[in-house]
PDB file of N, CA and C in Angstrom:
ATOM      1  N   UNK U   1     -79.728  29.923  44.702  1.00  0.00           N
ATOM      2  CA  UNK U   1     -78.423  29.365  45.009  1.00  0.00           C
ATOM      3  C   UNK U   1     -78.569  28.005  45.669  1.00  0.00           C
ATOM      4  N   UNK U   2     -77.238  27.456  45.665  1.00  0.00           N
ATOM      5  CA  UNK U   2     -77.831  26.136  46.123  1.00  0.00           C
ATOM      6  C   UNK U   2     -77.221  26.314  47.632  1.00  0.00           C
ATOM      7  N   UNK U   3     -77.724  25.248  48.546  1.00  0.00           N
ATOM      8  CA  UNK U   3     -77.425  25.302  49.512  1.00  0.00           C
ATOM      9  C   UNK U   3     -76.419  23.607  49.422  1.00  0.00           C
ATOM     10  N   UNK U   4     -75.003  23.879  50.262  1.00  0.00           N
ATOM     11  CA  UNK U   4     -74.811  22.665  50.598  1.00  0.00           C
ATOM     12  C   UNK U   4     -73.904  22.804  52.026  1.00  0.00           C
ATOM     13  N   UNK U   5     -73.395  21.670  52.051  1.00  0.00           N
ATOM     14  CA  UNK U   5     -72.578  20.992  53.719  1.00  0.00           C
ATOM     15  C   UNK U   5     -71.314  20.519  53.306  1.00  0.00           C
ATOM     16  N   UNK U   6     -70.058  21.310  53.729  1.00  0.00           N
ATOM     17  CA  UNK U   6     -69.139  20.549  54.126  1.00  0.00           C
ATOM     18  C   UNK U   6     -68.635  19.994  55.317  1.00  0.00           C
ATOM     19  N   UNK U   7     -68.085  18.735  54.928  1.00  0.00           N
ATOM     20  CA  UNK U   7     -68.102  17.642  56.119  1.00  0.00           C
ATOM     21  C   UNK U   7     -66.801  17.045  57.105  1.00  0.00           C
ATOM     22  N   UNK U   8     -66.297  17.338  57.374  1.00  0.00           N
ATOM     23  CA  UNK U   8     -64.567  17.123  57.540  1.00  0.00           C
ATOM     24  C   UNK U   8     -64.533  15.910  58.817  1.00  0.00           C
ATOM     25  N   UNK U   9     -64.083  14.779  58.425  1.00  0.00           N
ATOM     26  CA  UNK U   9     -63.909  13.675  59.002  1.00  0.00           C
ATOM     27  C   UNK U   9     -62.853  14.134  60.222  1.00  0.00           C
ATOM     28  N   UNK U  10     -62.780  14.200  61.039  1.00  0.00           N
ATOM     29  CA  UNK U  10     -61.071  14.471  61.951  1.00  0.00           C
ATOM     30  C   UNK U  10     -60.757  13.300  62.089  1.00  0.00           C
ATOM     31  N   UNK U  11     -60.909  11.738  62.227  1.00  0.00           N
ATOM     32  CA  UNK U  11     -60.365  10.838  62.016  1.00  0.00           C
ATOM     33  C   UNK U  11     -59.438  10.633  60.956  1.00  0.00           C
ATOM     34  N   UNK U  12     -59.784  11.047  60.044  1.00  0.00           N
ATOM     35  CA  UNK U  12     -58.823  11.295  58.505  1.00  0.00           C
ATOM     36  C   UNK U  12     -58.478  11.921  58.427  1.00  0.00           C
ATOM     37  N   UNK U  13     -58.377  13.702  58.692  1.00  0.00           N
ATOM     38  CA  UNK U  13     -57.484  14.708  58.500  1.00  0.00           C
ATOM     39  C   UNK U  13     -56.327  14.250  59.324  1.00  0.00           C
ATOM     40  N   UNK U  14     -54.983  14.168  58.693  1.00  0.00           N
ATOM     41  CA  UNK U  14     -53.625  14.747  59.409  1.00  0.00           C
ATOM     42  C   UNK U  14     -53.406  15.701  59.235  1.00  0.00           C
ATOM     43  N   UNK U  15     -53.706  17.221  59.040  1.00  0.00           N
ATOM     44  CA  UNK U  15     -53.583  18.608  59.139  1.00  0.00           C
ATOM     45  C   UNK U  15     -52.274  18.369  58.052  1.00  0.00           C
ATOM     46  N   UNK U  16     -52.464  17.821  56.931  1.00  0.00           N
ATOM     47  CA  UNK U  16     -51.875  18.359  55.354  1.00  0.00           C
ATOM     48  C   UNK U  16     -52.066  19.468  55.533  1.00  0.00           C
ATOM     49  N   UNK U  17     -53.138  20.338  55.195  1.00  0.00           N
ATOM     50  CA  UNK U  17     -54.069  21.206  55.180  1.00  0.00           C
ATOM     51  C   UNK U  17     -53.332  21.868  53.221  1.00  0.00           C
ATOM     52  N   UNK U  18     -54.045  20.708  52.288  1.00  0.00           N
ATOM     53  CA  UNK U  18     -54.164  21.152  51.265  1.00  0.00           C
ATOM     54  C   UNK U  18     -55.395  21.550  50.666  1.00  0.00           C
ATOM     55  N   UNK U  19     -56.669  21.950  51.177  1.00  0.00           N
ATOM     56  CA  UNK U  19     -57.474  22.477  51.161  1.00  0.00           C
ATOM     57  C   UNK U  19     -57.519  23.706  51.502  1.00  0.00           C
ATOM     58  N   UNK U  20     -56.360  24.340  52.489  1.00  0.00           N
ATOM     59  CA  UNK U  20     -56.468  25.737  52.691  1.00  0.00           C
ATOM     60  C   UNK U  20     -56.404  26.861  51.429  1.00  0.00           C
ATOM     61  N   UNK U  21     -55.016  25.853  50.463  1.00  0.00           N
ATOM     62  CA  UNK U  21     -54.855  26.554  49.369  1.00  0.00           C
ATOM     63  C   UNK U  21     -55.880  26.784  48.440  1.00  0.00           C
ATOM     64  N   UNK U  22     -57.077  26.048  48.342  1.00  0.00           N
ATOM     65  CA  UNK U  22     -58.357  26.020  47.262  1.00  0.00           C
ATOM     66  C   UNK U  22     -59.535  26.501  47.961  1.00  0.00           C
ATOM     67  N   UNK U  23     -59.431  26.717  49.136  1.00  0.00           N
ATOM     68  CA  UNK U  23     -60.701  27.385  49.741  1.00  0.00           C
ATOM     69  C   UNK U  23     -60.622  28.130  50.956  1.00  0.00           C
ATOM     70  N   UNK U  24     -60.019  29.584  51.385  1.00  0.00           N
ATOM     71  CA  UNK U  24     -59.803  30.250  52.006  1.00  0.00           C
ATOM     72  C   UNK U  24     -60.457  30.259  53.506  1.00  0.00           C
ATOM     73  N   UNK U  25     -61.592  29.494  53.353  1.00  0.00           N
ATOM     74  CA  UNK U  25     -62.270  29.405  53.946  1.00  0.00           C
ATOM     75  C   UNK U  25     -62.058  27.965  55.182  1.00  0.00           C
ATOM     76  N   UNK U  26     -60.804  27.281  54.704  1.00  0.00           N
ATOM     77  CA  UNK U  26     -60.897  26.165  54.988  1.00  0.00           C
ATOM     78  C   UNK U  26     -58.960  26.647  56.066  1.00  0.00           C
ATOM     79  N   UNK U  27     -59.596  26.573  57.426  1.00  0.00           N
ATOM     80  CA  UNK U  27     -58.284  26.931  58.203  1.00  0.00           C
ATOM     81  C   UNK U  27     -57.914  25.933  59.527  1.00  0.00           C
ATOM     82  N   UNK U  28     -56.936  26.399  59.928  1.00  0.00           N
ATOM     83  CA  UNK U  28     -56.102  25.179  60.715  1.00  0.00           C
ATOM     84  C   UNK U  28     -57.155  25.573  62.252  1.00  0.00           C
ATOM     85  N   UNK U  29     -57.496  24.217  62.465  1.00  0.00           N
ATOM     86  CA  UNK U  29     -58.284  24.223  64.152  1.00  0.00           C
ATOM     87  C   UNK U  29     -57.232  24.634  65.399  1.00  0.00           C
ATOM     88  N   UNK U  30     -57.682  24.960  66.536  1.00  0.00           N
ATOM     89  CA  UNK U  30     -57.249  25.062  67.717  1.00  0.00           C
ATOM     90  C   UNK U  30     -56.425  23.261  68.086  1.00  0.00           C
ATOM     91  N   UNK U  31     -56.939  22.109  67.074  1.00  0.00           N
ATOM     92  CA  UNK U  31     -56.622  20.843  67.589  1.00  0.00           C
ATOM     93  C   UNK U  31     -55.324  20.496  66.128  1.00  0.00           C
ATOM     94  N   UNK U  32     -55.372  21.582  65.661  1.00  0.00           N
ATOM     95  CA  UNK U  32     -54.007  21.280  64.724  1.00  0.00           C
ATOM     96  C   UNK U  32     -54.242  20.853  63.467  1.00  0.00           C
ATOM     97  N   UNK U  33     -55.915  20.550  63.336  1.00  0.00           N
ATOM     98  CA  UNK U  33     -56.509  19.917  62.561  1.00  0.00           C
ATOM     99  C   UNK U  33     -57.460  20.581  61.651  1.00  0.00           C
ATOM    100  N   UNK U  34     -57.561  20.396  60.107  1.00  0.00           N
ATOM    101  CA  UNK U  34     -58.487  21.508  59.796  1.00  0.00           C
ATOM    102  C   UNK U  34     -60.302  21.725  60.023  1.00  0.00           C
ATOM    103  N   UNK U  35     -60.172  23.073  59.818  1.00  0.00           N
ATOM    104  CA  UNK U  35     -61.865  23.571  60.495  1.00  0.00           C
ATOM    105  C   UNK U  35     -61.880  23.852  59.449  1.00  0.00           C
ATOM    106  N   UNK U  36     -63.327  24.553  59.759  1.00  0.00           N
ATOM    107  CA  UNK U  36     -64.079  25.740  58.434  1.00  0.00           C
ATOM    108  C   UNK U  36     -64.594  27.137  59.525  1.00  0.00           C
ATOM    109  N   UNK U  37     -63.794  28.171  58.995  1.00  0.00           N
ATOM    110  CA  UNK U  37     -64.055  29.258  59.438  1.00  0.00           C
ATOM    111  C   UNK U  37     -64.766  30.492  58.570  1.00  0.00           C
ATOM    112  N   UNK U  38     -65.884  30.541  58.480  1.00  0.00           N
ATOM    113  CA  UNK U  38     -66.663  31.208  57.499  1.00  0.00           C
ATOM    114  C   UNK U  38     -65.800  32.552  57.403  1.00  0.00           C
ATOM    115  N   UNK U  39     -65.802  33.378  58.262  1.00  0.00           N
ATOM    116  CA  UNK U  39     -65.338  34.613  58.158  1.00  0.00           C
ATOM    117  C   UNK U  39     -63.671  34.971  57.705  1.00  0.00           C
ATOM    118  N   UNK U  40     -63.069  33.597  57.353  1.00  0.00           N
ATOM    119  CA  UNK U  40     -61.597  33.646  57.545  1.00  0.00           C
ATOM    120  C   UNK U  40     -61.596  34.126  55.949  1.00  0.00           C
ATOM    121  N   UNK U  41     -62.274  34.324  55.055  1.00  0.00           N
ATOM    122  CA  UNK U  41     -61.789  34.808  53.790  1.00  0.00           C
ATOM    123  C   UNK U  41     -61.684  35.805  53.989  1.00  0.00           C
ATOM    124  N   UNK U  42     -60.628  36.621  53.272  1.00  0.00           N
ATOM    125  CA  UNK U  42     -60.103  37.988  53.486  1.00  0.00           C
ATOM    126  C   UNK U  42     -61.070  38.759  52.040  1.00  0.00           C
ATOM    127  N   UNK U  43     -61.389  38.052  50.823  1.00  0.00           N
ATOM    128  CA  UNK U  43     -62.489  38.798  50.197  1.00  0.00           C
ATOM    129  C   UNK U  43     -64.028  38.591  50.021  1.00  0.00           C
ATOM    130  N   UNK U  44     -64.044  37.655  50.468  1.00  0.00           N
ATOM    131  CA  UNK U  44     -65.911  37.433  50.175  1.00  0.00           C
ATOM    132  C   UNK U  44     -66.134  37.705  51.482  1.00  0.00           C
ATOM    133  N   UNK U  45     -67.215  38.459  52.328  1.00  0.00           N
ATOM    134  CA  UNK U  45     -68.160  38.420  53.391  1.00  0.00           C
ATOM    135  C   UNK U  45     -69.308  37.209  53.468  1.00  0.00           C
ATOM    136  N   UNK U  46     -68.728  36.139  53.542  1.00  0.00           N
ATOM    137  CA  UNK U  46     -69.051  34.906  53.765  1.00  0.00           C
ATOM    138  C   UNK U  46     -69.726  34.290  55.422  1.00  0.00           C
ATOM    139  N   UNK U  47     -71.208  34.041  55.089  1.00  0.00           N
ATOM    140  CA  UNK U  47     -71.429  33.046  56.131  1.00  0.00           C
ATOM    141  C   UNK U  47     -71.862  32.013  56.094  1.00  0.00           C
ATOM    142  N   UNK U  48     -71.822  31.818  57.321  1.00  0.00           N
ATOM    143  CA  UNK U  48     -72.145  29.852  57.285  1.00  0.00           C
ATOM    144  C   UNK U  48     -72.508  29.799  58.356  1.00  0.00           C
ATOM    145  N   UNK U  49     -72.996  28.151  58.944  1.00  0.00           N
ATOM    146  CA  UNK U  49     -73.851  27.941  60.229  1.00  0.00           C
ATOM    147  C   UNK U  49     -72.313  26.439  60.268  1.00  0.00           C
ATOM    148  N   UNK U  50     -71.856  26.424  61.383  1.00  0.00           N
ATOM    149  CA  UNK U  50     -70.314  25.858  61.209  1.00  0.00           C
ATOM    150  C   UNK U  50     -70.690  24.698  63.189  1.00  0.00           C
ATOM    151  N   UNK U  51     -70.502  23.286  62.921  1.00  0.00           N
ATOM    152  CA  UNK U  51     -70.790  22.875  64.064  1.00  0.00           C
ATOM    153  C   UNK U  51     -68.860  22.043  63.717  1.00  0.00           C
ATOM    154  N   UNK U  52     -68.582  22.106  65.176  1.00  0.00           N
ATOM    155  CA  UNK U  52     -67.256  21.354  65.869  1.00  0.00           C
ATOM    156  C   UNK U  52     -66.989  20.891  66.370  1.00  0.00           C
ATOM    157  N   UNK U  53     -67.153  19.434  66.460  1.00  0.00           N
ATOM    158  CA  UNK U  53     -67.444  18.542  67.866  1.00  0.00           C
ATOM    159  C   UNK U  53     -66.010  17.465  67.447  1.00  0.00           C
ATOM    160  N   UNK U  54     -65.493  16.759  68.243  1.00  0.00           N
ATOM    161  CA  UNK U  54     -64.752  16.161  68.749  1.00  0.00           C
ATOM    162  C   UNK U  54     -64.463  15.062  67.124  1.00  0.00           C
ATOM    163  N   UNK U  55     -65.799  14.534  66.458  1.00  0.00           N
ATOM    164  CA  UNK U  55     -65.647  13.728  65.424  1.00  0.00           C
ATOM    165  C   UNK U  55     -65.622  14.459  64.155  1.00  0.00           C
ATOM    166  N   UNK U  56     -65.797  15.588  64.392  1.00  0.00           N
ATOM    167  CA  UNK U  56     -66.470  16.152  62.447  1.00  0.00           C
ATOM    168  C   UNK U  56     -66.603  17.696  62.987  1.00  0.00           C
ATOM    169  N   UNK U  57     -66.309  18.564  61.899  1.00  0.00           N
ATOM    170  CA  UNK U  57     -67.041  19.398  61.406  1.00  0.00           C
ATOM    171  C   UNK U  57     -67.864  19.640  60.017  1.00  0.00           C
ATOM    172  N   UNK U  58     -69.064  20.418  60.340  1.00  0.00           N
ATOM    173  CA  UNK U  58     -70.026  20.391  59.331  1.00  0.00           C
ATOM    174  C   UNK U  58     -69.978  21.605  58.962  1.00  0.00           C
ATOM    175  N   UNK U  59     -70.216  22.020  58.168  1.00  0.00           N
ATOM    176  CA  UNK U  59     -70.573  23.807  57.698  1.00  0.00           C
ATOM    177  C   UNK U  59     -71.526  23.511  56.863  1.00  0.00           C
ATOM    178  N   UNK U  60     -72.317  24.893  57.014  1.00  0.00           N
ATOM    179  CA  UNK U  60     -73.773  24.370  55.783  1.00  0.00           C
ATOM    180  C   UNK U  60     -73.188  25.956  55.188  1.00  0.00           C
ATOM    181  N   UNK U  61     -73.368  25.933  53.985  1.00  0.00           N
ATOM    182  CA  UNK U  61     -73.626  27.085  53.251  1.00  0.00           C
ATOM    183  C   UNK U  61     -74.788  27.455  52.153  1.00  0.00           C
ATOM    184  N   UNK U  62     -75.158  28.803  51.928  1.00  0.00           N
ATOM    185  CA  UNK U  62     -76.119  29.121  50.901  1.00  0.00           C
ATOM    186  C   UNK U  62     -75.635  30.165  49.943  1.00  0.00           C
ATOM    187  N   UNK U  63     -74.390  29.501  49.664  1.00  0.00           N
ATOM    188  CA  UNK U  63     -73.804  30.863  48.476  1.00  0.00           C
ATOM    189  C   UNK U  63     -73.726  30.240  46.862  1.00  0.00           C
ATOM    190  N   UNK U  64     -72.826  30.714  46.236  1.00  0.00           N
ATOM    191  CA  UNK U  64     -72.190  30.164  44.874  1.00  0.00           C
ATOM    192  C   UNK U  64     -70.876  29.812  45.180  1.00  0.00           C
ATOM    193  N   UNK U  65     -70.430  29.482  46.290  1.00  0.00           N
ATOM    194  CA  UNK U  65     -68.905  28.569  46.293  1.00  0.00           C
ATOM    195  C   UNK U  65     -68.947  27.164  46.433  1.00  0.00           C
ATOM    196  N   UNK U  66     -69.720  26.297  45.986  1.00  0.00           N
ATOM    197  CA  UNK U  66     -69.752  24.997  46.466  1.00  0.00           C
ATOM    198  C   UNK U  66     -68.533  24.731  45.183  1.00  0.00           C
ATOM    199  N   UNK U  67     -68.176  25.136  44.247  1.00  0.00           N
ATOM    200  CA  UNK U  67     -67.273  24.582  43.552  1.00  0.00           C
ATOM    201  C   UNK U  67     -65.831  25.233  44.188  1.00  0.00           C
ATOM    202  N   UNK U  68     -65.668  25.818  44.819  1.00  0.00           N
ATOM    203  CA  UNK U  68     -64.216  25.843  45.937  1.00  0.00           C
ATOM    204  C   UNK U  68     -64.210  24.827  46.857  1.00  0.00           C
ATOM    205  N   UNK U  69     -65.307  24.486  47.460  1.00  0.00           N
ATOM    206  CA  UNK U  69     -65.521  23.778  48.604  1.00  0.00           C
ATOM    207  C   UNK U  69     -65.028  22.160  48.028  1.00  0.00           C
ATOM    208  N   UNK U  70     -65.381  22.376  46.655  1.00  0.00           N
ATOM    209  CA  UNK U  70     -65.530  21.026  46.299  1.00  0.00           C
ATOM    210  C   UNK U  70     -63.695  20.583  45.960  1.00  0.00           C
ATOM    211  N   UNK U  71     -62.929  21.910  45.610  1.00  0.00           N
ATOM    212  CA  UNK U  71     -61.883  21.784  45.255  1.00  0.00           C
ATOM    213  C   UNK U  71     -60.912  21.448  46.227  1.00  0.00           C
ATOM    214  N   UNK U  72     -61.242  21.824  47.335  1.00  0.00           N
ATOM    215  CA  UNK U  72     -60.771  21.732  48.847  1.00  0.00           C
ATOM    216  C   UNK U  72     -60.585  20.140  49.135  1.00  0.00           C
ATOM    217  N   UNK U  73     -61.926  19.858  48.709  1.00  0.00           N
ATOM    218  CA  UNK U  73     -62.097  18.390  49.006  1.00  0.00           C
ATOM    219  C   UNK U  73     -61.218  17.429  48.286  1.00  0.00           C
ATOM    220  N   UNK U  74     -61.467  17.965  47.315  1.00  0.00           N
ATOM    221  CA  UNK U  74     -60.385  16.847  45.705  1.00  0.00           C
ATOM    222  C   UNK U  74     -58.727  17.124  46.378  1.00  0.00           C
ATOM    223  N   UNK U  75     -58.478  18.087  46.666  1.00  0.00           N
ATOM    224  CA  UNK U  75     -57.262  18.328  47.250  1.00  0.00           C
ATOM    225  C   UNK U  75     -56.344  17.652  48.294  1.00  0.00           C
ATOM    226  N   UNK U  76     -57.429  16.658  49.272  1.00  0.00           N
ATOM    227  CA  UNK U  76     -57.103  16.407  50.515  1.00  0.00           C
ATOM    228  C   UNK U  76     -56.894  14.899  49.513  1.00  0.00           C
ATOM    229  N   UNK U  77     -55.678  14.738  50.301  1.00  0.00           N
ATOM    230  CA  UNK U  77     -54.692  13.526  50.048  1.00  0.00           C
ATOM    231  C   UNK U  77     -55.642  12.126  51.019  1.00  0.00           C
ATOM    232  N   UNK U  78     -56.570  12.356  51.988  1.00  0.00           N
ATOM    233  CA  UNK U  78     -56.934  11.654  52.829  1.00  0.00           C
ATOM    234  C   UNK U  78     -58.595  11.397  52.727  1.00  0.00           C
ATOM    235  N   UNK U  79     -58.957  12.411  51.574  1.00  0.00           N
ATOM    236  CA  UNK U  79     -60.809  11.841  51.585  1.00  0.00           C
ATOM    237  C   UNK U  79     -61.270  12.324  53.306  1.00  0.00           C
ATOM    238  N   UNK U  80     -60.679  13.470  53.490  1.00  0.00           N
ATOM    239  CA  UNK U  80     -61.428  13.825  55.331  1.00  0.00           C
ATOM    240  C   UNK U  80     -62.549  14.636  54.608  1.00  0.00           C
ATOM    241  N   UNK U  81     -62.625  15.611  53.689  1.00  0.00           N
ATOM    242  CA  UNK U  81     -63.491  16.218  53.234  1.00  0.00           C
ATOM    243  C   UNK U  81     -64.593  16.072  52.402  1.00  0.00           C
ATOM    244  N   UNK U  82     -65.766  16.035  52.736  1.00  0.00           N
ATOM    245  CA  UNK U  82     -67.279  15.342  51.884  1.00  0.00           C
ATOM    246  C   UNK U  82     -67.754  17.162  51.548  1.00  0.00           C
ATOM    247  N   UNK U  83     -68.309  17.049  50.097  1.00  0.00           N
ATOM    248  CA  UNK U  83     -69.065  18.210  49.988  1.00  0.00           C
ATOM    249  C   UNK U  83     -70.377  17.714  49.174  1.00  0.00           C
ATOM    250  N   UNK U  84     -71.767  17.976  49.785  1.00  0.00           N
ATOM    251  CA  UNK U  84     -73.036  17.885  49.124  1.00  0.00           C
ATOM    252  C   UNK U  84     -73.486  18.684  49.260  1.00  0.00           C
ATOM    253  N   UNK U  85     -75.115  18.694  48.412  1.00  0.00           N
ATOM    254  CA  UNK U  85     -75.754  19.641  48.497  1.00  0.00           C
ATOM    255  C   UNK U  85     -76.756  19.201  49.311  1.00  0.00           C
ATOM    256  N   UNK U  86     -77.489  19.898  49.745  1.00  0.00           N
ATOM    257  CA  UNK U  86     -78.542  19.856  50.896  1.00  0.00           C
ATOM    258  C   UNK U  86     -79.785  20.581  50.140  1.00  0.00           C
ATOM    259  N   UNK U  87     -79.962  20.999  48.772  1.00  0.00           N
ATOM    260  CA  UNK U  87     -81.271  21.798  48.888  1.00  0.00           C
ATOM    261  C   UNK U  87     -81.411  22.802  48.232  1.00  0.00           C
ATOM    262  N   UNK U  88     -82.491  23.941  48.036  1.00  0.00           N
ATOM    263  CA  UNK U  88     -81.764  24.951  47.575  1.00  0.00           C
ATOM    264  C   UNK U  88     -82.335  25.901  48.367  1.00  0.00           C
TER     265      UNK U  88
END
């Protein structure tokens, strides 16, 4: 599987949050702003290694969803969301 990172600018998110609809995984922060909450899908048992600091969140994953992740991204009206791969 491949491994990759999503990247979420918070300078650029205005909490649209049209990424929630394409990746379940992708939910509203404590700052109003969107996160990535691995466990927030209600059907895949999904993890991730998820950092949250003041400029960005990162999530790394090692599954077969990088093409949700990626849809999340195409979705956002603002380019806050980067998805690569890191590896495998």
């Amino acid at each position: 599987m491949t491994r990759y990172e999503v990247t979420i600018e918070k300078d650029a998110c205005d909490g649209i949050f049209a990424c929630l609809t394409r990746d379940p995984r992708f939910v509203e922060g404590d700052d109003g702003l969107a996160t990535v909450d691995p466990g927030a899908d209600p059907v895949y048992d999904c993890e991730g290694e998820v950092t949250d600091t003041a400029a960005h969140v990162v999530a790394t994953f090692d599954d077969d969803r990088i093409d949700e992740a990626r849809q999340a991204a195409a979705a956002c009206p603002t380019d806050a969301i980067v998805v690569r791969e890191v590896g495998e």
